[in-house]
PDB file of C-alpha atoms in Angstrom:
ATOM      1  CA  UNK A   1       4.403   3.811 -15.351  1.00 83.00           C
ATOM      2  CA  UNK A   2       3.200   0.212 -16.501  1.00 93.00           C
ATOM      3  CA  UNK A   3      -0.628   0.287 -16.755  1.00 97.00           C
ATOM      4  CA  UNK A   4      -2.534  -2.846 -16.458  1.00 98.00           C
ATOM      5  CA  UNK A   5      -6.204  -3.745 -18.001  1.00 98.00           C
ATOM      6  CA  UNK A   6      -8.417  -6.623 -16.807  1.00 98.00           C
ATOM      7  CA  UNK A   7     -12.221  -7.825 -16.767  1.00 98.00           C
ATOM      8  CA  UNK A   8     -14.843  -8.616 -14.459  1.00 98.00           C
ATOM      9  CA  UNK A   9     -17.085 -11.565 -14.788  1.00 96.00           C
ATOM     10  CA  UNK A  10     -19.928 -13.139 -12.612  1.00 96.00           C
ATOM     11  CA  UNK A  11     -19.287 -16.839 -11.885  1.00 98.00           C
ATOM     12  CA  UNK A  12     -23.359 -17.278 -12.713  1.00 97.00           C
ATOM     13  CA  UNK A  13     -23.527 -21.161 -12.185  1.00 98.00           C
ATOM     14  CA  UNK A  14     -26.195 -21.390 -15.323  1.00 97.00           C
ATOM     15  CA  UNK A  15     -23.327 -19.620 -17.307  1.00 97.00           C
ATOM     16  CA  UNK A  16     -19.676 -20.914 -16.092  1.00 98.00           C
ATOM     17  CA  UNK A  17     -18.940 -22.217 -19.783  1.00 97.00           C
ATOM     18  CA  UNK A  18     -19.428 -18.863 -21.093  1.00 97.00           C
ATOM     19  CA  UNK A  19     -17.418 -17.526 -18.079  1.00 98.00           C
ATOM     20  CA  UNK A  20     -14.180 -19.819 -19.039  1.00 98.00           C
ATOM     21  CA  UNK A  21     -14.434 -19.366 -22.945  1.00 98.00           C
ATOM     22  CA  UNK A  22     -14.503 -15.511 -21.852  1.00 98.00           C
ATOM     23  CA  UNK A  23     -11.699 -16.238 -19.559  1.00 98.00           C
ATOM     24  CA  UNK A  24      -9.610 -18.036 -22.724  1.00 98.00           C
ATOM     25  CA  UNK A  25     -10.310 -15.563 -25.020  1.00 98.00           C
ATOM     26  CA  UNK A  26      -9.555 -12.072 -22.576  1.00 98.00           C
ATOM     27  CA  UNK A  27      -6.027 -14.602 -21.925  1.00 98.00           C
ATOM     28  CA  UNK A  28      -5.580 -14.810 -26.100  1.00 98.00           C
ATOM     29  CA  UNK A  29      -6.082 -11.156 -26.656  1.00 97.00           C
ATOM     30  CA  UNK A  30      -3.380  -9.853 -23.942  1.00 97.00           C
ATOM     31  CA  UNK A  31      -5.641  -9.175 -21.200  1.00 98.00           C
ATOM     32  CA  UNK A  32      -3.789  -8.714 -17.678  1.00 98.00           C
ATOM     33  CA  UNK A  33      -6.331  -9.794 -15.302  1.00 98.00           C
ATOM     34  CA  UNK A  34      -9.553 -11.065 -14.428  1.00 98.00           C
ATOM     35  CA  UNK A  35     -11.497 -10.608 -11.341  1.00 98.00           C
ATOM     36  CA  UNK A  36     -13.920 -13.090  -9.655  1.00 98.00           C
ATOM     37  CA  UNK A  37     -16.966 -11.444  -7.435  1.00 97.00           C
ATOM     38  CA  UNK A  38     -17.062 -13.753  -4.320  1.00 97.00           C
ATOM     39  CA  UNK A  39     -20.903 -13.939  -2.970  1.00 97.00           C
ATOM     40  CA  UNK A  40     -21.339 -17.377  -1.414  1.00 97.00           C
ATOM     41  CA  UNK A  41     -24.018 -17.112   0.052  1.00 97.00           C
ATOM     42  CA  UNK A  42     -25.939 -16.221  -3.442  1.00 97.00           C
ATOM     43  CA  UNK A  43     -27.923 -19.192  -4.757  1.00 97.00           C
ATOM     44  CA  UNK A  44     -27.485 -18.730  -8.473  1.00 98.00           C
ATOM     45  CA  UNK A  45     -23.572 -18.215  -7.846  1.00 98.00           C
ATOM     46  CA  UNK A  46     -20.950 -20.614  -8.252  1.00 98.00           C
ATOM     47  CA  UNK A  47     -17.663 -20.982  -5.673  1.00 98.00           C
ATOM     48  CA  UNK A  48     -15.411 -18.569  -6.649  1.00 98.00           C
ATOM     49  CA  UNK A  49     -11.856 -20.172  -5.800  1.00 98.00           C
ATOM     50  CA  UNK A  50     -13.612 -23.413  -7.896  1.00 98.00           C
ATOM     51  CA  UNK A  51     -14.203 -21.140 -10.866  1.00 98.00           C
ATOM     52  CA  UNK A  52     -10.576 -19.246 -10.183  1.00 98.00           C
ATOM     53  CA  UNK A  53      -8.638 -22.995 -10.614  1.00 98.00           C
ATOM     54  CA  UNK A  54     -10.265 -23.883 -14.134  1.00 98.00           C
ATOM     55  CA  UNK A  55      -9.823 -20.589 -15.158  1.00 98.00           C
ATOM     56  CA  UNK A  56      -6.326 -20.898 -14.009  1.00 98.00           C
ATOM     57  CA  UNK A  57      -5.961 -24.466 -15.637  1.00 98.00           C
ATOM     58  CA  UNK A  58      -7.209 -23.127 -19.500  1.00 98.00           C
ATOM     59  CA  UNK A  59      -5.196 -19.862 -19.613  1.00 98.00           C
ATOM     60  CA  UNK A  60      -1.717 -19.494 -20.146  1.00 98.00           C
ATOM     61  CA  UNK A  61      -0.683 -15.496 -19.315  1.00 98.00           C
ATOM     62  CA  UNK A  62      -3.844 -13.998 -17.345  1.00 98.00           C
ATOM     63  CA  UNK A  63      -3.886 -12.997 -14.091  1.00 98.00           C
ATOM     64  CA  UNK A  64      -6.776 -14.174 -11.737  1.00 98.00           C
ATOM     65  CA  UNK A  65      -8.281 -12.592  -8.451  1.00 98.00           C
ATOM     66  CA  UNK A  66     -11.287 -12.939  -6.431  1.00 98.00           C
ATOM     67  CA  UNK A  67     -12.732  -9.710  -6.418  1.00 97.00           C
ATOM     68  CA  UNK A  68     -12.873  -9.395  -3.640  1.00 97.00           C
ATOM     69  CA  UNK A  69     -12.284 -12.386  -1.139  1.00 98.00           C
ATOM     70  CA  UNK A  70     -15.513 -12.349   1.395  1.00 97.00           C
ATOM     71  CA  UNK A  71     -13.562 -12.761   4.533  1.00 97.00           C
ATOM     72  CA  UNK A  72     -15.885 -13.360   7.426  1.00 97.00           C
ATOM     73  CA  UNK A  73     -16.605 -16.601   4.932  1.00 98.00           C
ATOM     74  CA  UNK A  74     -12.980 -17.681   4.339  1.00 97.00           C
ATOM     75  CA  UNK A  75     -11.041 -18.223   7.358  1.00 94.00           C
ATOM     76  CA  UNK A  76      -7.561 -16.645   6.690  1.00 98.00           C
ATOM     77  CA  UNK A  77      -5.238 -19.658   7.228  1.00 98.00           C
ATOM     78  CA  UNK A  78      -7.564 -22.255   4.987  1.00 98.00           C
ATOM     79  CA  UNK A  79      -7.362 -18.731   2.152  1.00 98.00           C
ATOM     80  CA  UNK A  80      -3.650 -18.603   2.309  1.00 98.00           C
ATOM     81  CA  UNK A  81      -3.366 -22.198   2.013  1.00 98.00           C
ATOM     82  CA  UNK A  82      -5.746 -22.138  -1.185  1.00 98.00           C
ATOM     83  CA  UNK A  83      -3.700 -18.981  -2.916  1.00 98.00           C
ATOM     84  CA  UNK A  84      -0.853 -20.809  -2.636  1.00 98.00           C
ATOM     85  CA  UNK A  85      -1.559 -23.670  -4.381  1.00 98.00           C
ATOM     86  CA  UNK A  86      -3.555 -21.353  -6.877  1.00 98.00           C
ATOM     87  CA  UNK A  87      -0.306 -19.656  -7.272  1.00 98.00           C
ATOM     88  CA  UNK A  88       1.987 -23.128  -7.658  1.00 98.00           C
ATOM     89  CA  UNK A  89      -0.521 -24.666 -10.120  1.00 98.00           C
ATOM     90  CA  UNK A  90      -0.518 -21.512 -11.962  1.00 98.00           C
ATOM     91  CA  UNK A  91       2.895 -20.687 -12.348  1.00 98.00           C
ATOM     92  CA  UNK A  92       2.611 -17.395 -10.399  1.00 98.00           C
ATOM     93  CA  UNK A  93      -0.774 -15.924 -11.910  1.00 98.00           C
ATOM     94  CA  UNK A  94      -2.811 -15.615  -8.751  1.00 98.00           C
ATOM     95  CA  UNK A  95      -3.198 -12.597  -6.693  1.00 98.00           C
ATOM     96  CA  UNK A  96      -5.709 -12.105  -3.283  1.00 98.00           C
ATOM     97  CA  UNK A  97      -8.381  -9.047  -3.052  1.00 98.00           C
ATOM     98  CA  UNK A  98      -9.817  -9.655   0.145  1.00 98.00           C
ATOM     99  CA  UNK A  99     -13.527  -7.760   1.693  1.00 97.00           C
ATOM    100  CA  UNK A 100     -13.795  -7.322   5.309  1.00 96.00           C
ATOM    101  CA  UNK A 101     -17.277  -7.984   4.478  1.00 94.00           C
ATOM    102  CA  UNK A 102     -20.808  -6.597   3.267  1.00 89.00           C
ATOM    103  CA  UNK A 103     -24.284  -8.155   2.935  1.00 93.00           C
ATOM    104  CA  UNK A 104     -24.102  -9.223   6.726  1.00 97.00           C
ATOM    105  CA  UNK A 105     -27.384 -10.419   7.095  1.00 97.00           C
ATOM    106  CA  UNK A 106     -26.826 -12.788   4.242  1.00 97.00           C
ATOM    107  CA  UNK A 107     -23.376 -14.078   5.799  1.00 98.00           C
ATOM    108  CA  UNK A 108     -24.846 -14.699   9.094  1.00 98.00           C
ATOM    109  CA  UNK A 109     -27.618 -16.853   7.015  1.00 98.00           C
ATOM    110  CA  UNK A 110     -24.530 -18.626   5.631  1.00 97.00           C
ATOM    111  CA  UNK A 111     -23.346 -19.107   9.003  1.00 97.00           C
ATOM    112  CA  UNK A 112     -20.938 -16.811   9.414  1.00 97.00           C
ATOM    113  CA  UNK A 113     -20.703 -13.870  11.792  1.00 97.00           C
ATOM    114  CA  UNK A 114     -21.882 -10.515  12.108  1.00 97.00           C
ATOM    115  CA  UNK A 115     -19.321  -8.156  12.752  1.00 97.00           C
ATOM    116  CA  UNK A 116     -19.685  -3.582  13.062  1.00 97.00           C
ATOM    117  CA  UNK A 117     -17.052  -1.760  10.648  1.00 95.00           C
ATOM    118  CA  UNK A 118     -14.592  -1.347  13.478  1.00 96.00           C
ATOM    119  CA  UNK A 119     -14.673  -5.441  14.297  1.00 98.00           C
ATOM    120  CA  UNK A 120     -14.490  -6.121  10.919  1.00 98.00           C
ATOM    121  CA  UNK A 121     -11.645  -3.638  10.706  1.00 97.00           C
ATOM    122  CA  UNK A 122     -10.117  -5.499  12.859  1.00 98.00           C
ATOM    123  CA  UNK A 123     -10.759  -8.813  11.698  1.00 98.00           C
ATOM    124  CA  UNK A 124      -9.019  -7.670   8.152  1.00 98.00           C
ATOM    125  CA  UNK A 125      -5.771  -6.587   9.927  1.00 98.00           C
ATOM    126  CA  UNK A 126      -5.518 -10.117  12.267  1.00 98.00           C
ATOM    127  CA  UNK A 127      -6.311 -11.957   8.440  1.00 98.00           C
ATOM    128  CA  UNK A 128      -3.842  -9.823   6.716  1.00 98.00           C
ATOM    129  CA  UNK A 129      -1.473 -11.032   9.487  1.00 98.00           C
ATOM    130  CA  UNK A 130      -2.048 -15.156   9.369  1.00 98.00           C
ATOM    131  CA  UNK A 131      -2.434 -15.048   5.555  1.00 98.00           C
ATOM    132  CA  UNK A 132       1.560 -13.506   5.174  1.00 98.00           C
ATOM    133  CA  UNK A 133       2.988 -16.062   8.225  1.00 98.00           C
ATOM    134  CA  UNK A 134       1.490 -18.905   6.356  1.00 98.00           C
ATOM    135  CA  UNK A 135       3.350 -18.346   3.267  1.00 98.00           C
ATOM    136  CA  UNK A 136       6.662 -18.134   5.182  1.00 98.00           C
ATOM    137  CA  UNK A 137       7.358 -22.021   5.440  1.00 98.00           C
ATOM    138  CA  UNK A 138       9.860 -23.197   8.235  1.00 96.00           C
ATOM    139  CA  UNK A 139       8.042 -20.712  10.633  1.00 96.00           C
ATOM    140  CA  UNK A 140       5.079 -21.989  13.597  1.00 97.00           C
ATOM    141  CA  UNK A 141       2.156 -19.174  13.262  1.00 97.00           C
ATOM    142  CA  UNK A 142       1.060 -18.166  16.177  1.00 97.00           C
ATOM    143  CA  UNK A 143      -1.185 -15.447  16.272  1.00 96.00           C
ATOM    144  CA  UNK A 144      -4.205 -14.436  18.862  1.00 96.00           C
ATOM    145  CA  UNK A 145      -6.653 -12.057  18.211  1.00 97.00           C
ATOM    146  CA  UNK A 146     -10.295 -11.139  18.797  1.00 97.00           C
ATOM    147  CA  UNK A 147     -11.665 -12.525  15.694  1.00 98.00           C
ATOM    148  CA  UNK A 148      -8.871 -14.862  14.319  1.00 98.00           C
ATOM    149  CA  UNK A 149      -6.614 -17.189  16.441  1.00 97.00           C
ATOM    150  CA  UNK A 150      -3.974 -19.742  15.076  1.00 97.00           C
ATOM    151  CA  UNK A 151      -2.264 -21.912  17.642  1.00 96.00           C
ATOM    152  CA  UNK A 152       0.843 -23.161  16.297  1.00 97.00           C
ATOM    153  CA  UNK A 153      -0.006 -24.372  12.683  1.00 97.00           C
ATOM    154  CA  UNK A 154       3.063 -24.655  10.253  1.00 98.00           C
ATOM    155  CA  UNK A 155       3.307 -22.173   7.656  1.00 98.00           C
ATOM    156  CA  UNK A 156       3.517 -23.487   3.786  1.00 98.00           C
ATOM    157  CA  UNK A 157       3.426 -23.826   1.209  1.00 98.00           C
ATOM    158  CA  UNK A 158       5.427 -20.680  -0.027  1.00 98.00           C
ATOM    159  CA  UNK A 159       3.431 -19.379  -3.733  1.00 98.00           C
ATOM    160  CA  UNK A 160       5.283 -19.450  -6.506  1.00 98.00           C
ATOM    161  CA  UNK A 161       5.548 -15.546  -6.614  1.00 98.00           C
ATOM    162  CA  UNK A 162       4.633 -12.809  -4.153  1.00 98.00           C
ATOM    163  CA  UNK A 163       1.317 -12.821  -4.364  1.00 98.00           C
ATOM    164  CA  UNK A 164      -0.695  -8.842  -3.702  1.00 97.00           C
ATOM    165  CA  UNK A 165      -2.861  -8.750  -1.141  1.00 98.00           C
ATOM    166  CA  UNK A 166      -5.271  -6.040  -2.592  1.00 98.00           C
ATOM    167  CA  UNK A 167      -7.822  -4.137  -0.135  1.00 98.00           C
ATOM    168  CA  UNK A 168     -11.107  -3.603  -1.069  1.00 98.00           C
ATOM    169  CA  UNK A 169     -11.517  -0.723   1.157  1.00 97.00           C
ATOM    170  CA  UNK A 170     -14.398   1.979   1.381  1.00 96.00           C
ATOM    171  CA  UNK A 171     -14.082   3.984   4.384  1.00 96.00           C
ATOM    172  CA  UNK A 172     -11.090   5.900   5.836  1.00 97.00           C
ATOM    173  CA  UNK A 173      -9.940   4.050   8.565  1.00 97.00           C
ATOM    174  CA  UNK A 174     -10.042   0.938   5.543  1.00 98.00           C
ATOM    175  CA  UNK A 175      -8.166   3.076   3.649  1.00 98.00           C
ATOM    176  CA  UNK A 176      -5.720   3.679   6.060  1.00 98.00           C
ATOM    177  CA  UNK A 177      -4.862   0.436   6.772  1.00 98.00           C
ATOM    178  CA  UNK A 178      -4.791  -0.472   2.913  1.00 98.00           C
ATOM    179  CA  UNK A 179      -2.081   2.138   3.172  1.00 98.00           C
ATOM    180  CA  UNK A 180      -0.423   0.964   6.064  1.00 98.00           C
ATOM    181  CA  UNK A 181      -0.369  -2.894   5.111  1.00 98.00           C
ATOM    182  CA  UNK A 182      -1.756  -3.203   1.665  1.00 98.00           C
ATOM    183  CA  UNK A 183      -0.153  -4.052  -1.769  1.00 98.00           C
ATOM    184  CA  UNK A 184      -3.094  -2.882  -3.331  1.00 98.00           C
ATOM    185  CA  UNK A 185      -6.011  -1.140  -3.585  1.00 98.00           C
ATOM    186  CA  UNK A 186      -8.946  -2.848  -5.672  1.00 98.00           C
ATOM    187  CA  UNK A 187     -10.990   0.501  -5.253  1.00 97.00           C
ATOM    188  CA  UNK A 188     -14.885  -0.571  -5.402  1.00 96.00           C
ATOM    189  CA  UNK A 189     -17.374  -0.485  -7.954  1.00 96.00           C
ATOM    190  CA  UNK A 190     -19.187   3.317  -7.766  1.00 96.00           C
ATOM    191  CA  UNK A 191     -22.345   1.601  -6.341  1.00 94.00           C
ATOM    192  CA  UNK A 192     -20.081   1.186  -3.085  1.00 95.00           C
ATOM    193  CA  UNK A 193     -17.883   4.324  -3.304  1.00 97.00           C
ATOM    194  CA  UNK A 194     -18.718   6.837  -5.740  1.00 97.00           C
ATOM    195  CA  UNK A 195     -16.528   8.350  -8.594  1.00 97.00           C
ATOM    196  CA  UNK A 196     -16.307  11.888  -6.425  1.00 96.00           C
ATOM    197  CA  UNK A 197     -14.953   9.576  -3.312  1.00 97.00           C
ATOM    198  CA  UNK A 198     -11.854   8.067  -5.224  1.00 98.00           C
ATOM    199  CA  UNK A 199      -9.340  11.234  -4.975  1.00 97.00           C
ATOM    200  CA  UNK A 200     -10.068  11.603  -1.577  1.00 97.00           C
ATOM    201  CA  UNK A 201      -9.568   7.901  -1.064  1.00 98.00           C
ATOM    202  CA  UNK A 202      -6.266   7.554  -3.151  1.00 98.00           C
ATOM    203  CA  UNK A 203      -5.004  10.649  -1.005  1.00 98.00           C
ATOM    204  CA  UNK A 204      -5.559   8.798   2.391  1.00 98.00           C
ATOM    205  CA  UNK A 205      -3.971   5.772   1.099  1.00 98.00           C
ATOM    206  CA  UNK A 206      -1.098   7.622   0.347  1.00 98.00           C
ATOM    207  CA  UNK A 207      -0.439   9.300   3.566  1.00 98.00           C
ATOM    208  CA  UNK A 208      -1.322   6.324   5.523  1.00 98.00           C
ATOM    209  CA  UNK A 209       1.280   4.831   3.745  1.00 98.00           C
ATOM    210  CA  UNK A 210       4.211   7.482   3.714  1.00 98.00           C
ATOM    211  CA  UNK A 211       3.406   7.497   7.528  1.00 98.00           C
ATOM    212  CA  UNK A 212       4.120   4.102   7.708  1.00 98.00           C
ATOM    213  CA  UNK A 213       7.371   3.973   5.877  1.00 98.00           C
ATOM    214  CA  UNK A 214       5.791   2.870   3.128  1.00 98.00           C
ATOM    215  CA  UNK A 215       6.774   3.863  -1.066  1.00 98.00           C
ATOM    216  CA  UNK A 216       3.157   4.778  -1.892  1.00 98.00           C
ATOM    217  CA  UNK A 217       3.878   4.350  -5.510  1.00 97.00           C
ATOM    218  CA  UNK A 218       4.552   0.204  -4.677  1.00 97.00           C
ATOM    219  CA  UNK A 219       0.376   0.167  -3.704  1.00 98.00           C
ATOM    220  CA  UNK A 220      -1.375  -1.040  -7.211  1.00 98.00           C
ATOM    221  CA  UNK A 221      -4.585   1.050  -7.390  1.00 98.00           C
ATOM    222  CA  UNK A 222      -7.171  -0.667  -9.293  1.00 98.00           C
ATOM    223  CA  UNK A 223     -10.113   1.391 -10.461  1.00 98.00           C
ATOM    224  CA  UNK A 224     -13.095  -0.756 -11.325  1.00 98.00           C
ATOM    225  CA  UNK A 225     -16.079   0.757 -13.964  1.00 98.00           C
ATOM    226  CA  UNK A 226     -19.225  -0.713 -14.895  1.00 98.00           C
ATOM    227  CA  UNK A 227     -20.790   0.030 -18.014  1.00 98.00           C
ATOM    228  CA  UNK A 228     -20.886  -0.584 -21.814  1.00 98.00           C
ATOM    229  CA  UNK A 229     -18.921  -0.118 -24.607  1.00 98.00           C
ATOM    230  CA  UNK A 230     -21.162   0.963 -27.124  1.00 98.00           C
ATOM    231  CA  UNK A 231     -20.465   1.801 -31.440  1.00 97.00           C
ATOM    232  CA  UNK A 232     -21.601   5.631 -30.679  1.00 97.00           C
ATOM    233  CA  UNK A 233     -20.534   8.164 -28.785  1.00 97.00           C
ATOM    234  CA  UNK A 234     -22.387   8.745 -25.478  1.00 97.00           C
ATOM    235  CA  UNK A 235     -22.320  11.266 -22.436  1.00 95.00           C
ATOM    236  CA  UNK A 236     -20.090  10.293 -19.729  1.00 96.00           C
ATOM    237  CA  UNK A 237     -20.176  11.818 -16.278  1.00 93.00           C
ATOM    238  CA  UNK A 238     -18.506  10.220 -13.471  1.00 96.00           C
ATOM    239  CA  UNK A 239     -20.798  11.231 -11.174  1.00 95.00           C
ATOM    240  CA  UNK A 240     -22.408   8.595  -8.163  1.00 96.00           C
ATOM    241  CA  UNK A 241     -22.925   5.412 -10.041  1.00 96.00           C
ATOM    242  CA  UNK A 242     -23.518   6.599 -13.036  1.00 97.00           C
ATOM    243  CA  UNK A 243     -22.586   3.834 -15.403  1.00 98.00           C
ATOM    244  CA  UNK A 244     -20.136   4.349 -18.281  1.00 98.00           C
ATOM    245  CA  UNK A 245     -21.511   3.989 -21.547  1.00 98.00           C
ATOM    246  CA  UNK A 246     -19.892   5.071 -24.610  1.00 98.00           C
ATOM    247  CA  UNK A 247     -17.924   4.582 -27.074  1.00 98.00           C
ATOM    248  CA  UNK A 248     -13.900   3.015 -27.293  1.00 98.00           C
ATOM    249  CA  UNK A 249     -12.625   6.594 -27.835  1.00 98.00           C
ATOM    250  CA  UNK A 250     -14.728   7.689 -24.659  1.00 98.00           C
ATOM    251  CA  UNK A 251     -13.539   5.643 -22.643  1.00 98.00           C
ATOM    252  CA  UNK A 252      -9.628   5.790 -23.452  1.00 98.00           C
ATOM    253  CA  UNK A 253     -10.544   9.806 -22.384  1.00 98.00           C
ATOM    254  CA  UNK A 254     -12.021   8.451 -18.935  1.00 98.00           C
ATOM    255  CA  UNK A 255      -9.413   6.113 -18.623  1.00 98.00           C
ATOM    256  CA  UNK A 256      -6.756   8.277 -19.240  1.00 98.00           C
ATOM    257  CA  UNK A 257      -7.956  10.513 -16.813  1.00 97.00           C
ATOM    258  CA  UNK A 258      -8.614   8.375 -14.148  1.00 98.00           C
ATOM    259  CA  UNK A 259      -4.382   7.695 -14.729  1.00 98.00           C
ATOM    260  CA  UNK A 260      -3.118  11.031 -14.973  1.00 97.00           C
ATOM    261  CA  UNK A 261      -5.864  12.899 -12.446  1.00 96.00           C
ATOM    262  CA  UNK A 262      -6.332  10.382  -9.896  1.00 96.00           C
ATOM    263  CA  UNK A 263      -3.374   7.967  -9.923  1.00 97.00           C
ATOM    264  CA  UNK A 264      -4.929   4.727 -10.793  1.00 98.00           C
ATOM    265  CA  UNK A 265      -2.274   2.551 -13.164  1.00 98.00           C
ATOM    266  CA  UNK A 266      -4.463  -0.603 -13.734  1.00 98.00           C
ATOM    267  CA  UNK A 267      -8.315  -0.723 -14.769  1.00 98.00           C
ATOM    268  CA  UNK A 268     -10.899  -3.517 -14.180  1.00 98.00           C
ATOM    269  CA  UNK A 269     -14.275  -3.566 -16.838  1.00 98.00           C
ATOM    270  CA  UNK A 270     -17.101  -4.267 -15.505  1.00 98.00           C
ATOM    271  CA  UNK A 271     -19.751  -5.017 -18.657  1.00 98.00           C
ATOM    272  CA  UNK A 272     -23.304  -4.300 -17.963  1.00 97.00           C
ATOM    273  CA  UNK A 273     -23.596  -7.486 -20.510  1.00 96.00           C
ATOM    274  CA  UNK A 274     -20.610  -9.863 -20.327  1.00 96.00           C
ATOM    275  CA  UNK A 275     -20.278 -11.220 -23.927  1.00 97.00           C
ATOM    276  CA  UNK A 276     -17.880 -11.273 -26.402  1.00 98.00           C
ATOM    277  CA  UNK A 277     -18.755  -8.492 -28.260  1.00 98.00           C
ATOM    278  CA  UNK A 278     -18.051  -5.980 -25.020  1.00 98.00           C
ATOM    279  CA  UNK A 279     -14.669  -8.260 -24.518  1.00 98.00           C
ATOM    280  CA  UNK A 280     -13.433  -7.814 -27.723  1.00 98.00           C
ATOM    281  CA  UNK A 281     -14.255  -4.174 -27.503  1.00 98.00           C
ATOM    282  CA  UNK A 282     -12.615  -3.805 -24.236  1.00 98.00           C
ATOM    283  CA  UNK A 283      -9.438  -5.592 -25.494  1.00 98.00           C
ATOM    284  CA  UNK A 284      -8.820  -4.460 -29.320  1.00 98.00           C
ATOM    285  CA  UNK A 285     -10.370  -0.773 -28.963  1.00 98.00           C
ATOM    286  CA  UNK A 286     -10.085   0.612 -25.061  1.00 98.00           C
ATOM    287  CA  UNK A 287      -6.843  -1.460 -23.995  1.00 98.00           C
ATOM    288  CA  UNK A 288      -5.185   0.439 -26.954  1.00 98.00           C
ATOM    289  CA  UNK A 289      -6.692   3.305 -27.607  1.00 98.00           C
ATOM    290  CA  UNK A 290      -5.904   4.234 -23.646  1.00 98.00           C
ATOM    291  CA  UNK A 291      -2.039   3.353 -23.961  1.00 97.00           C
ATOM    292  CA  UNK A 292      -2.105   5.319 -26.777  1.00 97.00           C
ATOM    293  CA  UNK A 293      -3.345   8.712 -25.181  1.00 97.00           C
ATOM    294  CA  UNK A 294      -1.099   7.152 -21.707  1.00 96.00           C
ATOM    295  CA  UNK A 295       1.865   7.409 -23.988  1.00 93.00           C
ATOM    296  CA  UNK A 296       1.274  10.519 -25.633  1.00 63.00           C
TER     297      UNK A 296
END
């Protein structure tokens, strides 16, 4: 099993220089990933796919995502076209998390639409669709659906490697469908699905993909944890939302578990503080101290 680490960080628009020194210094220290939250319609954020290409442009090894993609703000066939060229200017170090959406008052306000959990549903399967045509060049992509219709546009550019399309799914008709026609699953932060949902989840996702014809074991599942990684020990119970908070030791043990218990193989930190103290923490201690007991 190959086990992947990575970091979260909030493109704040007062803070985008500590986001990108961040960025360079998670890409010095080994770090696999880093995700990208994607709220456009929040005043104090900056554009996410902006903040994804300078990231992109200063780092050499590390992987970048949005996490996740707000869909009913991205049309599919403009977001294909933009991961591809994230993916050619990068070398191959771009990868697309995609949300059927959340906050909907706030994306009507943005001007985009307001859509039930079934239509949105929906709207992620006819996205999933477009996005894959349009990196198969040579080909006219035609698709017609009830939220998202192309008529004829030519597909291209290719990226420079497959690029995941990881699901951001909560509920299990989402999970089914991450099953079914996912690469990945960027499980949510406990705030959206709590800890004592994830089994459950990964277990759907599984079937809906053996059903399907599908090696479950090719689906990345991403576990995401917010918290802090502090000098002292602390009491950890994944419970809710309960945050994480303890020390590098502790989590390697939650970690670990999470791996062996509940088959996730690559883990996204969310800090409660995003500085380079929790970073460096997260990279020299965890990252290690986790392959270690992953090993063993």
């Amino acid at each position: 099993m190959t086990y992947r680490f990575g970091i979260q960080l909030n493109p704040s628009a007062a803070g985008l220089g500590d986001v990108r020194a961040l960025a360079r210094l998670a890409d010095a220290d080994g770090l696999d990933l880093l995700g990208v939250q994607d709220h456009p319609y929040a005043a104090d954020l900056a554009d996410t796919v902006a903040l994804m290409a300078a990231v992109l442009a200063e780092t050499e090894r590390l992987r970048v995502f949005p996490d996740v993609a707000s869909l009913p703000l991205r049309g599919p066939a403009v977001l294909a076209k933009q991961a591809a060229t994230l993916d050619l200017l990068s070398g191959g170090r771009f990868e697309l998390a995609l949300g059927a959406g959340a906050f909907w008052p706030a994306i009507t306000a943005m001007g985009g639409p307001h859509r039930t959990a079934g239509q949105a549903l929906r709207a992620l399967e006819e996205a999933i669709e477009i996005i894959r045509a349009m990196w198969r060049p040579g080909e006219t992509v035609k698709v017609t659906g009830e939220h998202y219709t192309v008529k004829g546009v030519h597909a291209g550019p290719a990226p420079a490697h497959p690029v995941g399309i990881w699901i951001g799914s909560v509920g299990p008709r989402a999970h089914a469908l991450t099953g079914r026609l996912g690469d990945g699953w960027a499980a949510p932060i406990p705030h959206y699905l709590p800890y004592e949902k994830w089994r459950e989840s990964q277990d759907v996702i599984t079937r809906a993909a053996e059903d399907a014809g599908r090696d479950p074991s090719a689906i990345t599942r991403i576990a995401q944890l917010v918290g802090d990684i502090t000098a002292a020990p602390g009491t950890v119970r994944l419970q809710g939302e309960e945050p994480v908070r303890t020390d590098a030791a502790g989590w390697a043990r939650v970690l670990a578990g999470l791996a062996t218990d509940t088959g996730f193989d690559t883990f996204v930190y969310w800090p409660e503080t995003a500085d380079e103290t929790q970073l460096l923490r997260w990279t020299r201690e965890v990252v290690p101290a986790t392959r270690a007991l992953l090993g063993a």
